[in-house]
PDB file of C-alpha atoms in Angstrom:
ATOM      1  CA  MET A   1      62.313 113.907 114.284  1.00  0.00           C
ATOM      2  CA  ARG A   2      59.707 115.268 116.820  1.00  0.00           C
ATOM      3  CA  LEU A   3      61.500 114.203 119.785  1.00  0.00           C
ATOM      4  CA  GLN A   4      65.499 115.083 118.004  1.00  0.00           C
ATOM      5  CA  THR A   5      63.485 118.994 117.717  1.00  0.00           C
ATOM      6  CA  ALA A   6      62.628 118.987 121.063  1.00  0.00           C
ATOM      7  CA  VAL A   7      65.916 117.558 122.521  1.00  0.00           C
ATOM      8  CA  HIS A   8      67.357 120.531 120.457  1.00  0.00           C
ATOM      9  CA  ALA A   9      65.107 123.011 122.154  1.00  0.00           C
ATOM     10  CA  VAL A  10      65.983 122.529 125.545  1.00  0.00           C
ATOM     11  CA  PHE A  11      70.041 121.546 124.876  1.00  0.00           C
ATOM     12  CA  PRO A  12      70.964 123.043 120.972  1.00  0.00           C
ATOM     13  CA  PRO A  13      73.555 121.619 119.144  1.00  0.00           C
ATOM     14  CA  GLU A  14      76.965 122.939 119.743  1.00  0.00           C
ATOM     15  CA  CYS A  15      80.145 123.226 117.673  1.00  0.00           C
ATOM     16  CA  LEU A  16      82.776 120.153 118.703  1.00  0.00           C
ATOM     17  CA  CYS A  17      85.259 123.424 118.566  1.00  0.00           C
ATOM     18  CA  CYS A  18      84.158 125.967 120.409  1.00  0.00           C
ATOM     19  CA  GLY A  19      80.999 124.691 121.968  1.00  0.00           C
ATOM     20  CA  ALA A  20      79.255 127.883 119.993  1.00  0.00           C
ATOM     21  CA  GLN A  21      75.586 126.845 118.853  1.00  0.00           C
ATOM     22  CA  VAL A  22      75.411 125.361 115.790  1.00  0.00           C
ATOM     23  CA  GLU A  23      72.591 124.116 113.412  1.00  0.00           C
ATOM     24  CA  THR A  24      72.869 120.423 113.706  1.00  0.00           C
ATOM     25  CA  ASP A  25      74.315 117.450 115.953  1.00  0.00           C
ATOM     26  CA  TYR A  26      78.458 116.515 115.316  1.00  0.00           C
ATOM     27  CA  ALA A  27      79.353 119.546 113.846  1.00  0.00           C
ATOM     28  CA  ILE A  28      81.319 122.567 113.576  1.00  0.00           C
ATOM     29  CA  CYS A  29      81.047 125.929 113.544  1.00  0.00           C
ATOM     30  CA  GLY A  30      81.919 128.161 110.450  1.00  0.00           C
ATOM     31  CA  PRO A  31      84.727 129.708 111.615  1.00  0.00           C
ATOM     32  CA  CYS A  32      85.725 127.028 113.195  1.00  0.00           C
ATOM     33  CA  TRP A  33      85.321 125.097 110.120  1.00  0.00           C
ATOM     34  CA  LEU A  34      87.824 127.895 108.388  1.00  0.00           C
ATOM     35  CA  GLU A  35      90.741 127.165 111.052  1.00  0.00           C
ATOM     36  CA  THR A  36      90.573 122.969 110.830  1.00  0.00           C
ATOM     37  CA  PRO A  37      93.851 122.058 108.992  1.00  0.00           C
ATOM     38  CA  PHE A  38      91.372 119.825 106.152  1.00  0.00           C
ATOM     39  CA  ILE A  39      93.886 118.374 103.648  1.00  0.00           C
ATOM     40  CA  HIS A  40      92.067 119.632 100.521  1.00  0.00           C
ATOM     41  CA  GLY A  41      95.139 120.141  97.630  1.00  0.00           C
ATOM     42  CA  ALA A  42      97.858 118.095  96.842  1.00  0.00           C
ATOM     43  CA  SER A  43      98.787 115.170  99.566  1.00  0.00           C
ATOM     44  CA  CYS A  44     101.106 112.203  99.125  1.00  0.00           C
ATOM     45  CA  ASP A  45      98.864 108.778  97.580  1.00  0.00           C
ATOM     46  CA  ILE A  46     101.033 106.648 100.394  1.00  0.00           C
ATOM     47  CA  CYS A  47     101.354 108.359 103.423  1.00  0.00           C
ATOM     48  CA  GLY A  48      98.842 111.216 103.049  1.00  0.00           C
ATOM     49  CA  VAL A  49     100.854 114.167 104.235  1.00  0.00           C
ATOM     50  CA  PRO A  50      99.805 117.571 102.776  1.00  0.00           C
ATOM     51  CA  LEU A  51     102.246 118.472 100.151  1.00  0.00           C
ATOM     52  CA  PRO A  52     102.029 122.097  98.345  1.00  0.00           C
ATOM     53  CA  GLY A  53     100.135 122.512  95.145  1.00  0.00           C
ATOM     54  CA  ARG A  54      96.285 121.654  94.523  1.00  0.00           C
ATOM     55  CA  GLY A  55      96.849 118.386  93.404  1.00  0.00           C
ATOM     56  CA  ASP A  56      95.475 116.471  90.219  1.00  0.00           C
ATOM     57  CA  ASP A  57      94.829 113.216  89.661  1.00  0.00           C
ATOM     58  CA  ARG A  58      98.429 111.739  89.840  1.00  0.00           C
ATOM     59  CA  PRO A  59      99.620 109.602  92.405  1.00  0.00           C
ATOM     60  CA  ILE A  60     102.201 111.464  94.024  1.00  0.00           C
ATOM     61  CA  ARG A  61     104.600 110.643  96.686  1.00  0.00           C
ATOM     62  CA  CYS A  62     106.790 112.833  99.842  1.00  0.00           C
ATOM     63  CA  ASP A  63     109.766 112.406 100.053  1.00  0.00           C
ATOM     64  CA  GLU A  64     109.975 110.238 102.989  1.00  0.00           C
ATOM     65  CA  CYS A  65     107.871 107.273 101.049  1.00  0.00           C
ATOM     66  CA  LEU A  66     110.512 107.975  97.976  1.00  0.00           C
ATOM     67  CA  THR A  67     112.978 107.085 100.637  1.00  0.00           C
ATOM     68  CA  PHE A  68     111.586 104.650 103.225  1.00  0.00           C
ATOM     69  CA  ALA A  69     108.921 101.412 101.661  1.00  0.00           C
ATOM     70  CA  ARG A  70     105.933 101.467 102.744  1.00  0.00           C
ATOM     71  CA  PRO A  71     104.111  97.713 103.129  1.00  0.00           C
ATOM     72  CA  TRP A  72     100.690  98.978 102.607  1.00  0.00           C
ATOM     73  CA  SER A  73      99.564 100.653  98.905  1.00  0.00           C
ATOM     74  CA  GLN A  74      98.387 103.787  99.440  1.00  0.00           C
ATOM     75  CA  GLY A  75      97.004 106.256 102.610  1.00  0.00           C
ATOM     76  CA  ARG A  76      94.515 109.074 102.964  1.00  0.00           C
ATOM     77  CA  ALA A  77      93.932 111.418 106.035  1.00  0.00           C
ATOM     78  CA  VAL A  78      91.702 113.714 106.605  1.00  0.00           C
ATOM     79  CA  PHE A  79      93.336 116.694 108.462  1.00  0.00           C
ATOM     80  CA  ALA A  80      96.801 117.686 109.284  1.00  0.00           C
ATOM     81  CA  TYR A  81      97.900 116.990 113.295  1.00  0.00           C
ATOM     82  CA  SER A  82      97.325 120.467 114.793  1.00  0.00           C
ATOM     83  CA  GLY A  83      95.433 123.319 116.224  1.00  0.00           C
ATOM     84  CA  ASN A  84      91.544 122.180 116.287  1.00  0.00           C
ATOM     85  CA  ALA A  85      92.444 118.863 114.375  1.00  0.00           C
ATOM     86  CA  ARG A  86      94.519 118.019 117.234  1.00  0.00           C
ATOM     87  CA  ARG A  87      92.047 119.245 120.183  1.00  0.00           C
ATOM     88  CA  LEU A  88      89.510 117.206 118.609  1.00  0.00           C
ATOM     89  CA  ILE A  89      91.418 113.661 118.427  1.00  0.00           C
ATOM     90  CA  LEU A  90      92.894 114.466 121.578  1.00  0.00           C
ATOM     91  CA  GLY A  91      89.368 114.925 122.733  1.00  0.00           C
ATOM     92  CA  LEU A  92      88.081 111.349 121.457  1.00  0.00           C
ATOM     93  CA  LYS A  93      91.146 109.789 123.098  1.00  0.00           C
ATOM     94  CA  HIS A  94      91.417 111.090 126.145  1.00  0.00           C
ATOM     95  CA  GLY A  95      88.047 113.343 126.627  1.00  0.00           C
ATOM     96  CA  ASN A  96      86.011 110.517 126.201  1.00  0.00           C
ATOM     97  CA  ARG A  97      84.302 111.960 123.190  1.00  0.00           C
ATOM     98  CA  ALA A  98      82.800 109.703 121.190  1.00  0.00           C
ATOM     99  CA  GLU A  99      80.956 112.273 118.928  1.00  0.00           C
ATOM    100  CA  VAL A 100      84.145 113.273 117.261  1.00  0.00           C
ATOM    101  CA  ALA A 101      84.271 109.784 115.678  1.00  0.00           C
ATOM    102  CA  ARG A 102      80.402 110.262 114.517  1.00  0.00           C
ATOM    103  CA  ALA A 103      81.223 113.618 113.130  1.00  0.00           C
ATOM    104  CA  ALA A 104      84.673 112.178 111.126  1.00  0.00           C
ATOM    105  CA  ALA A 105      82.807 109.124 109.267  1.00  0.00           C
ATOM    106  CA  PRO A 106      82.044 111.899 105.829  1.00  0.00           C
ATOM    107  CA  TRP A 107      85.077 113.519 106.328  1.00  0.00           C
ATOM    108  CA  MET A 108      86.686 110.117 106.313  1.00  0.00           C
ATOM    109  CA  VAL A 109      84.686 108.412 103.916  1.00  0.00           C
ATOM    110  CA  ARG A 110      85.875 112.012 101.533  1.00  0.00           C
ATOM    111  CA  ALA A 111      89.642 111.183 102.444  1.00  0.00           C
ATOM    112  CA  ALA A 112      89.272 107.315 101.443  1.00  0.00           C
ATOM    113  CA  GLY A 113      87.490 107.270  98.496  1.00  0.00           C
ATOM    114  CA  PRO A 114      88.836 105.077  95.779  1.00  0.00           C
ATOM    115  CA  LEU A 115      90.205 102.791  98.690  1.00  0.00           C
ATOM    116  CA  LEU A 116      86.679 101.866  99.455  1.00  0.00           C
ATOM    117  CA  GLY A 117      85.642  98.970  97.386  1.00  0.00           C
ATOM    118  CA  PRO A 118      82.802  95.765  97.210  1.00  0.00           C
ATOM    119  CA  ARG A 119      85.473  93.581  98.565  1.00  0.00           C
ATOM    120  CA  THR A 120      87.061  96.803 101.274  1.00  0.00           C
ATOM    121  CA  LEU A 121      86.866  95.259 104.728  1.00  0.00           C
ATOM    122  CA  LEU A 122      87.774  97.596 107.294  1.00  0.00           C
ATOM    123  CA  VAL A 123      90.090  96.583 110.330  1.00  0.00           C
ATOM    124  CA  PRO A 124      90.738  99.301 113.503  1.00  0.00           C
ATOM    125  CA  VAL A 125      94.618  99.580 114.557  1.00  0.00           C
ATOM    126  CA  PRO A 126      94.378  97.264 117.709  1.00  0.00           C
ATOM    127  CA  LEU A 127      94.919  98.446 121.589  1.00  0.00           C
ATOM    128  CA  HIS A 128      96.805  95.930 124.163  1.00  0.00           C
ATOM    129  CA  ARG A 129      94.034  94.576 126.394  1.00  0.00           C
ATOM    130  CA  TRP A 130      95.757  96.511 129.300  1.00  0.00           C
ATOM    131  CA  ARG A 131      95.662  99.866 127.770  1.00  0.00           C
ATOM    132  CA  LEU A 132      91.743  98.891 126.565  1.00  0.00           C
ATOM    133  CA  LEU A 133      91.105  98.252 129.871  1.00  0.00           C
ATOM    134  CA  ARG A 134      91.851 101.411 130.915  1.00  0.00           C
ATOM    135  CA  ARG A 135      91.013 103.782 128.487  1.00  0.00           C
ATOM    136  CA  ARG A 136      86.756 101.482 127.968  1.00  0.00           C
ATOM    137  CA  PHE A 137      87.701 101.656 124.484  1.00  0.00           C
ATOM    138  CA  ASN A 138      89.386 102.090 121.467  1.00  0.00           C
ATOM    139  CA  GLN A 139      89.626 105.195 119.484  1.00  0.00           C
ATOM    140  CA  SER A 140      90.393 103.347 116.007  1.00  0.00           C
ATOM    141  CA  ALA A 141      87.660 101.265 116.640  1.00  0.00           C
ATOM    142  CA  LEU A 142      85.206 103.969 117.133  1.00  0.00           C
ATOM    143  CA  LEU A 143      86.681 105.597 113.930  1.00  0.00           C
ATOM    144  CA  ALA A 144      86.373 102.367 112.042  1.00  0.00           C
ATOM    145  CA  HIS A 145      83.174 101.897 112.923  1.00  0.00           C
ATOM    146  CA  ALA A 146      81.512 105.405 111.988  1.00  0.00           C
ATOM    147  CA  LEU A 147      83.228 105.377 108.407  1.00  0.00           C
ATOM    148  CA  GLY A 148      81.630 101.162 107.939  1.00  0.00           C
ATOM    149  CA  ARG A 149      77.679 102.777 109.172  1.00  0.00           C
ATOM    150  CA  ALA A 150      78.591 105.681 106.722  1.00  0.00           C
ATOM    151  CA  ALA A 151      80.564 103.721 103.725  1.00  0.00           C
ATOM    152  CA  GLY A 152      78.005 100.992 103.975  1.00  0.00           C
ATOM    153  CA  VAL A 153      81.323  98.568 104.241  1.00  0.00           C
ATOM    154  CA  PRO A 154      82.125  96.068 107.168  1.00  0.00           C
ATOM    155  CA  VAL A 155      83.986  95.979 109.670  1.00  0.00           C
ATOM    156  CA  ALA A 156      86.381  93.593 111.587  1.00  0.00           C
ATOM    157  CA  PRO A 157      87.618  95.342 115.080  1.00  0.00           C
ATOM    158  CA  ARG A 158      88.925  91.685 116.250  1.00  0.00           C
ATOM    159  CA  ALA A 159      90.742  90.901 113.291  1.00  0.00           C
ATOM    160  CA  LEU A 160      93.867  92.029 115.167  1.00  0.00           C
ATOM    161  CA  VAL A 161      95.641  91.635 117.946  1.00  0.00           C
ATOM    162  CA  ARG A 162      98.650  93.970 120.485  1.00  0.00           C
ATOM    163  CA  ALA A 163     100.553  90.620 120.905  1.00  0.00           C
ATOM    164  CA  ARG A 164     102.134  92.193 123.595  1.00  0.00           C
ATOM    165  CA  ALA A 165     102.481  95.832 125.836  1.00  0.00           C
ATOM    166  CA  THR A 166     104.661  98.630 124.056  1.00  0.00           C
ATOM    167  CA  GLN A 167     105.832 101.666 125.872  1.00  0.00           C
ATOM    168  CA  SER A 168     104.386 104.511 124.230  1.00  0.00           C
ATOM    169  CA  LEU A 169     105.892 105.840 121.478  1.00  0.00           C
ATOM    170  CA  ASP A 170     105.622 109.476 122.302  1.00  0.00           C
ATOM    171  CA  GLY A 171     109.009 111.061 122.023  1.00  0.00           C
ATOM    172  CA  LEU A 172     110.427 108.323 120.381  1.00  0.00           C
ATOM    173  CA  GLY A 173     112.329 108.714 116.577  1.00  0.00           C
ATOM    174  CA  ARG A 174     111.270 106.825 113.595  1.00  0.00           C
ATOM    175  CA  GLU A 175     114.083 104.353 114.520  1.00  0.00           C
ATOM    176  CA  SER A 176     112.202 103.368 118.390  1.00  0.00           C
ATOM    177  CA  ARG A 177     109.455 103.221 116.940  1.00  0.00           C
ATOM    178  CA  PHE A 178     109.345 100.791 113.545  1.00  0.00           C
ATOM    179  CA  ARG A 179     111.856  98.791 116.650  1.00  0.00           C
ATOM    180  CA  THR A 180     109.247  99.101 119.266  1.00  0.00           C
ATOM    181  CA  LEU A 181     106.495  97.740 117.424  1.00  0.00           C
ATOM    182  CA  GLU A 182     108.362  94.735 115.909  1.00  0.00           C
ATOM    183  CA  ARG A 183     105.444  92.139 115.746  1.00  0.00           C
ATOM    184  CA  ALA A 184     103.535  94.193 118.423  1.00  0.00           C
ATOM    185  CA  ILE A 185     100.459  93.248 116.057  1.00  0.00           C
ATOM    186  CA  LEU A 186      99.504  89.945 114.876  1.00  0.00           C
ATOM    187  CA  PRO A 187      96.548  88.055 112.951  1.00  0.00           C
ATOM    188  CA  ALA A 188      94.129  87.188 116.427  1.00  0.00           C
ATOM    189  CA  PRO A 189      93.615  83.851 117.006  1.00  0.00           C
ATOM    190  CA  GLY A 190      90.145  83.061 116.029  1.00  0.00           C
ATOM    191  CA  HIS A 191      89.216  86.447 114.263  1.00  0.00           C
ATOM    192  CA  GLY A 192      92.057  86.779 111.636  1.00  0.00           C
ATOM    193  CA  ALA A 193      91.189  84.426 109.536  1.00  0.00           C
ATOM    194  CA  VAL A 194      88.504  86.865 107.807  1.00  0.00           C
ATOM    195  CA  LEU A 195      91.675  88.631 106.782  1.00  0.00           C
ATOM    196  CA  GLU A 196      92.395  85.953 103.852  1.00  0.00           C
ATOM    197  CA  GLY A 197      91.771  87.356 100.720  1.00  0.00           C
ATOM    198  CA  ARG A 198      90.506  90.595 101.120  1.00  0.00           C
ATOM    199  CA  ASP A 199      91.460  94.162 100.676  1.00  0.00           C
ATOM    200  CA  VAL A 200      91.773  96.063 103.880  1.00  0.00           C
ATOM    201  CA  LEU A 201      91.468  99.227 104.956  1.00  0.00           C
ATOM    202  CA  LEU A 202      93.766 100.159 108.393  1.00  0.00           C
ATOM    203  CA  VAL A 203      91.962 102.666 110.850  1.00  0.00           C
ATOM    204  CA  ASP A 204      93.800 104.770 113.236  1.00  0.00           C
ATOM    205  CA  ASP A 205      93.231 108.230 115.004  1.00  0.00           C
ATOM    206  CA  VAL A 206      97.100 109.710 114.155  1.00  0.00           C
ATOM    207  CA  MET A 207     100.069 108.763 112.166  1.00  0.00           C
ATOM    208  CA  THR A 208     103.284 110.044 112.736  1.00  0.00           C
ATOM    209  CA  THR A 209     106.035 107.524 111.707  1.00  0.00           C
ATOM    210  CA  GLY A 210     103.883 105.279 110.039  1.00  0.00           C
ATOM    211  CA  ALA A 211     105.427 102.574 112.475  1.00  0.00           C
ATOM    212  CA  THR A 212     102.085 101.125 113.557  1.00  0.00           C
ATOM    213  CA  PHE A 213     100.226 101.147 110.262  1.00  0.00           C
ATOM    214  CA  ALA A 214     103.317  99.252 109.113  1.00  0.00           C
ATOM    215  CA  ALA A 215     103.332  96.929 111.770  1.00  0.00           C
ATOM    216  CA  ALA A 216      99.660  96.485 111.333  1.00  0.00           C
ATOM    217  CA  THR A 217      99.700  95.735 108.030  1.00  0.00           C
ATOM    218  CA  GLU A 218     102.154  93.105 107.823  1.00  0.00           C
ATOM    219  CA  ALA A 219     100.377  91.724 110.370  1.00  0.00           C
ATOM    220  CA  CYS A 220      97.371  92.029 107.881  1.00  0.00           C
ATOM    221  CA  PHE A 221      99.079  89.951 105.407  1.00  0.00           C
ATOM    222  CA  LEU A 222     100.426  87.472 107.495  1.00  0.00           C
ATOM    223  CA  ALA A 223      96.678  86.745 107.825  1.00  0.00           C
ATOM    224  CA  GLY A 224      96.232  86.062 104.026  1.00  0.00           C
ATOM    225  CA  ALA A 225      94.843  89.558 102.989  1.00  0.00           C
ATOM    226  CA  ALA A 226      95.382  90.639  99.783  1.00  0.00           C
ATOM    227  CA  ASN A 227      96.090  94.564  99.593  1.00  0.00           C
ATOM    228  CA  VAL A 228      96.518  96.853 102.247  1.00  0.00           C
ATOM    229  CA  SER A 229      95.927 100.456 102.581  1.00  0.00           C
ATOM    230  CA  VAL A 230      95.594 102.769 105.406  1.00  0.00           C
ATOM    231  CA  ILE A 231      93.304 106.217 106.460  1.00  0.00           C
ATOM    232  CA  ALA A 232      93.951 108.132 109.511  1.00  0.00           C
ATOM    233  CA  LEU A 233      92.065 110.933 111.053  1.00  0.00           C
ATOM    234  CA  ALA A 234      95.173 113.217 110.823  1.00  0.00           C
ATOM    235  CA  ARG A 235      98.850 112.956 109.834  1.00  0.00           C
ATOM    236  CA  VAL A 236     101.508 114.708 111.514  1.00  0.00           C
ATOM    237  CA  ALA A 237     103.963 116.577 109.296  1.00  0.00           C
ATOM    238  CA  ARG A 238     107.505 116.285 109.555  1.00  0.00           C
ATOM    239  CA  ASP A 239     107.611 119.849 109.995  1.00  0.00           C
ATOM    240  CA  THR A 240     104.988 119.325 113.307  1.00  0.00           C
TER     241      THR A 240
END
């Protein structure tokens, strides 16, 4: 504790968004917090997208999840993917800002809520080995480990594997995303068996159409998972 106090005296904690001085590490200042699009009200029980209204205990579904069947059972997200949330995720993903994952842990615990149980196993969405080599880390694994530590839930970071490299999904439409990811994610040889009979919570940084989560969910069921839910740090709304 004394060491931390001494460090803070020399290097005061800074807001993750704007760099202003804050009281604790891994925090957001008050003004930035108010401008960060946390999902507090109603949201889709399946994909986590924010919906109009205050929300209550009844599960509701967005139009997209009423139209297209999802292979997983429930889904949550912490942010809408815009503004400060987008900047935080881009910093985590491309700016080597691993501290964002640590800051996100309590936010993800609150968002996950009833999806966390005694049989839950956290599984990050995998990167292909060549992309992992270039980036040097998997941001989804950082989030899964941070969530696991905060919630006391085990993590299986090697349970799934990207069986083949795929093109970037940026700019692709819904059908192209699903077609690109078909059977691109599989149970990892020698590690996928850990999923058998478990309640899996898949973890990723951003959900857009849900194609990546769908491919990962199918891989979990192929490995014998009993149930699969998903959580993303941010959800891209249809009008963004």
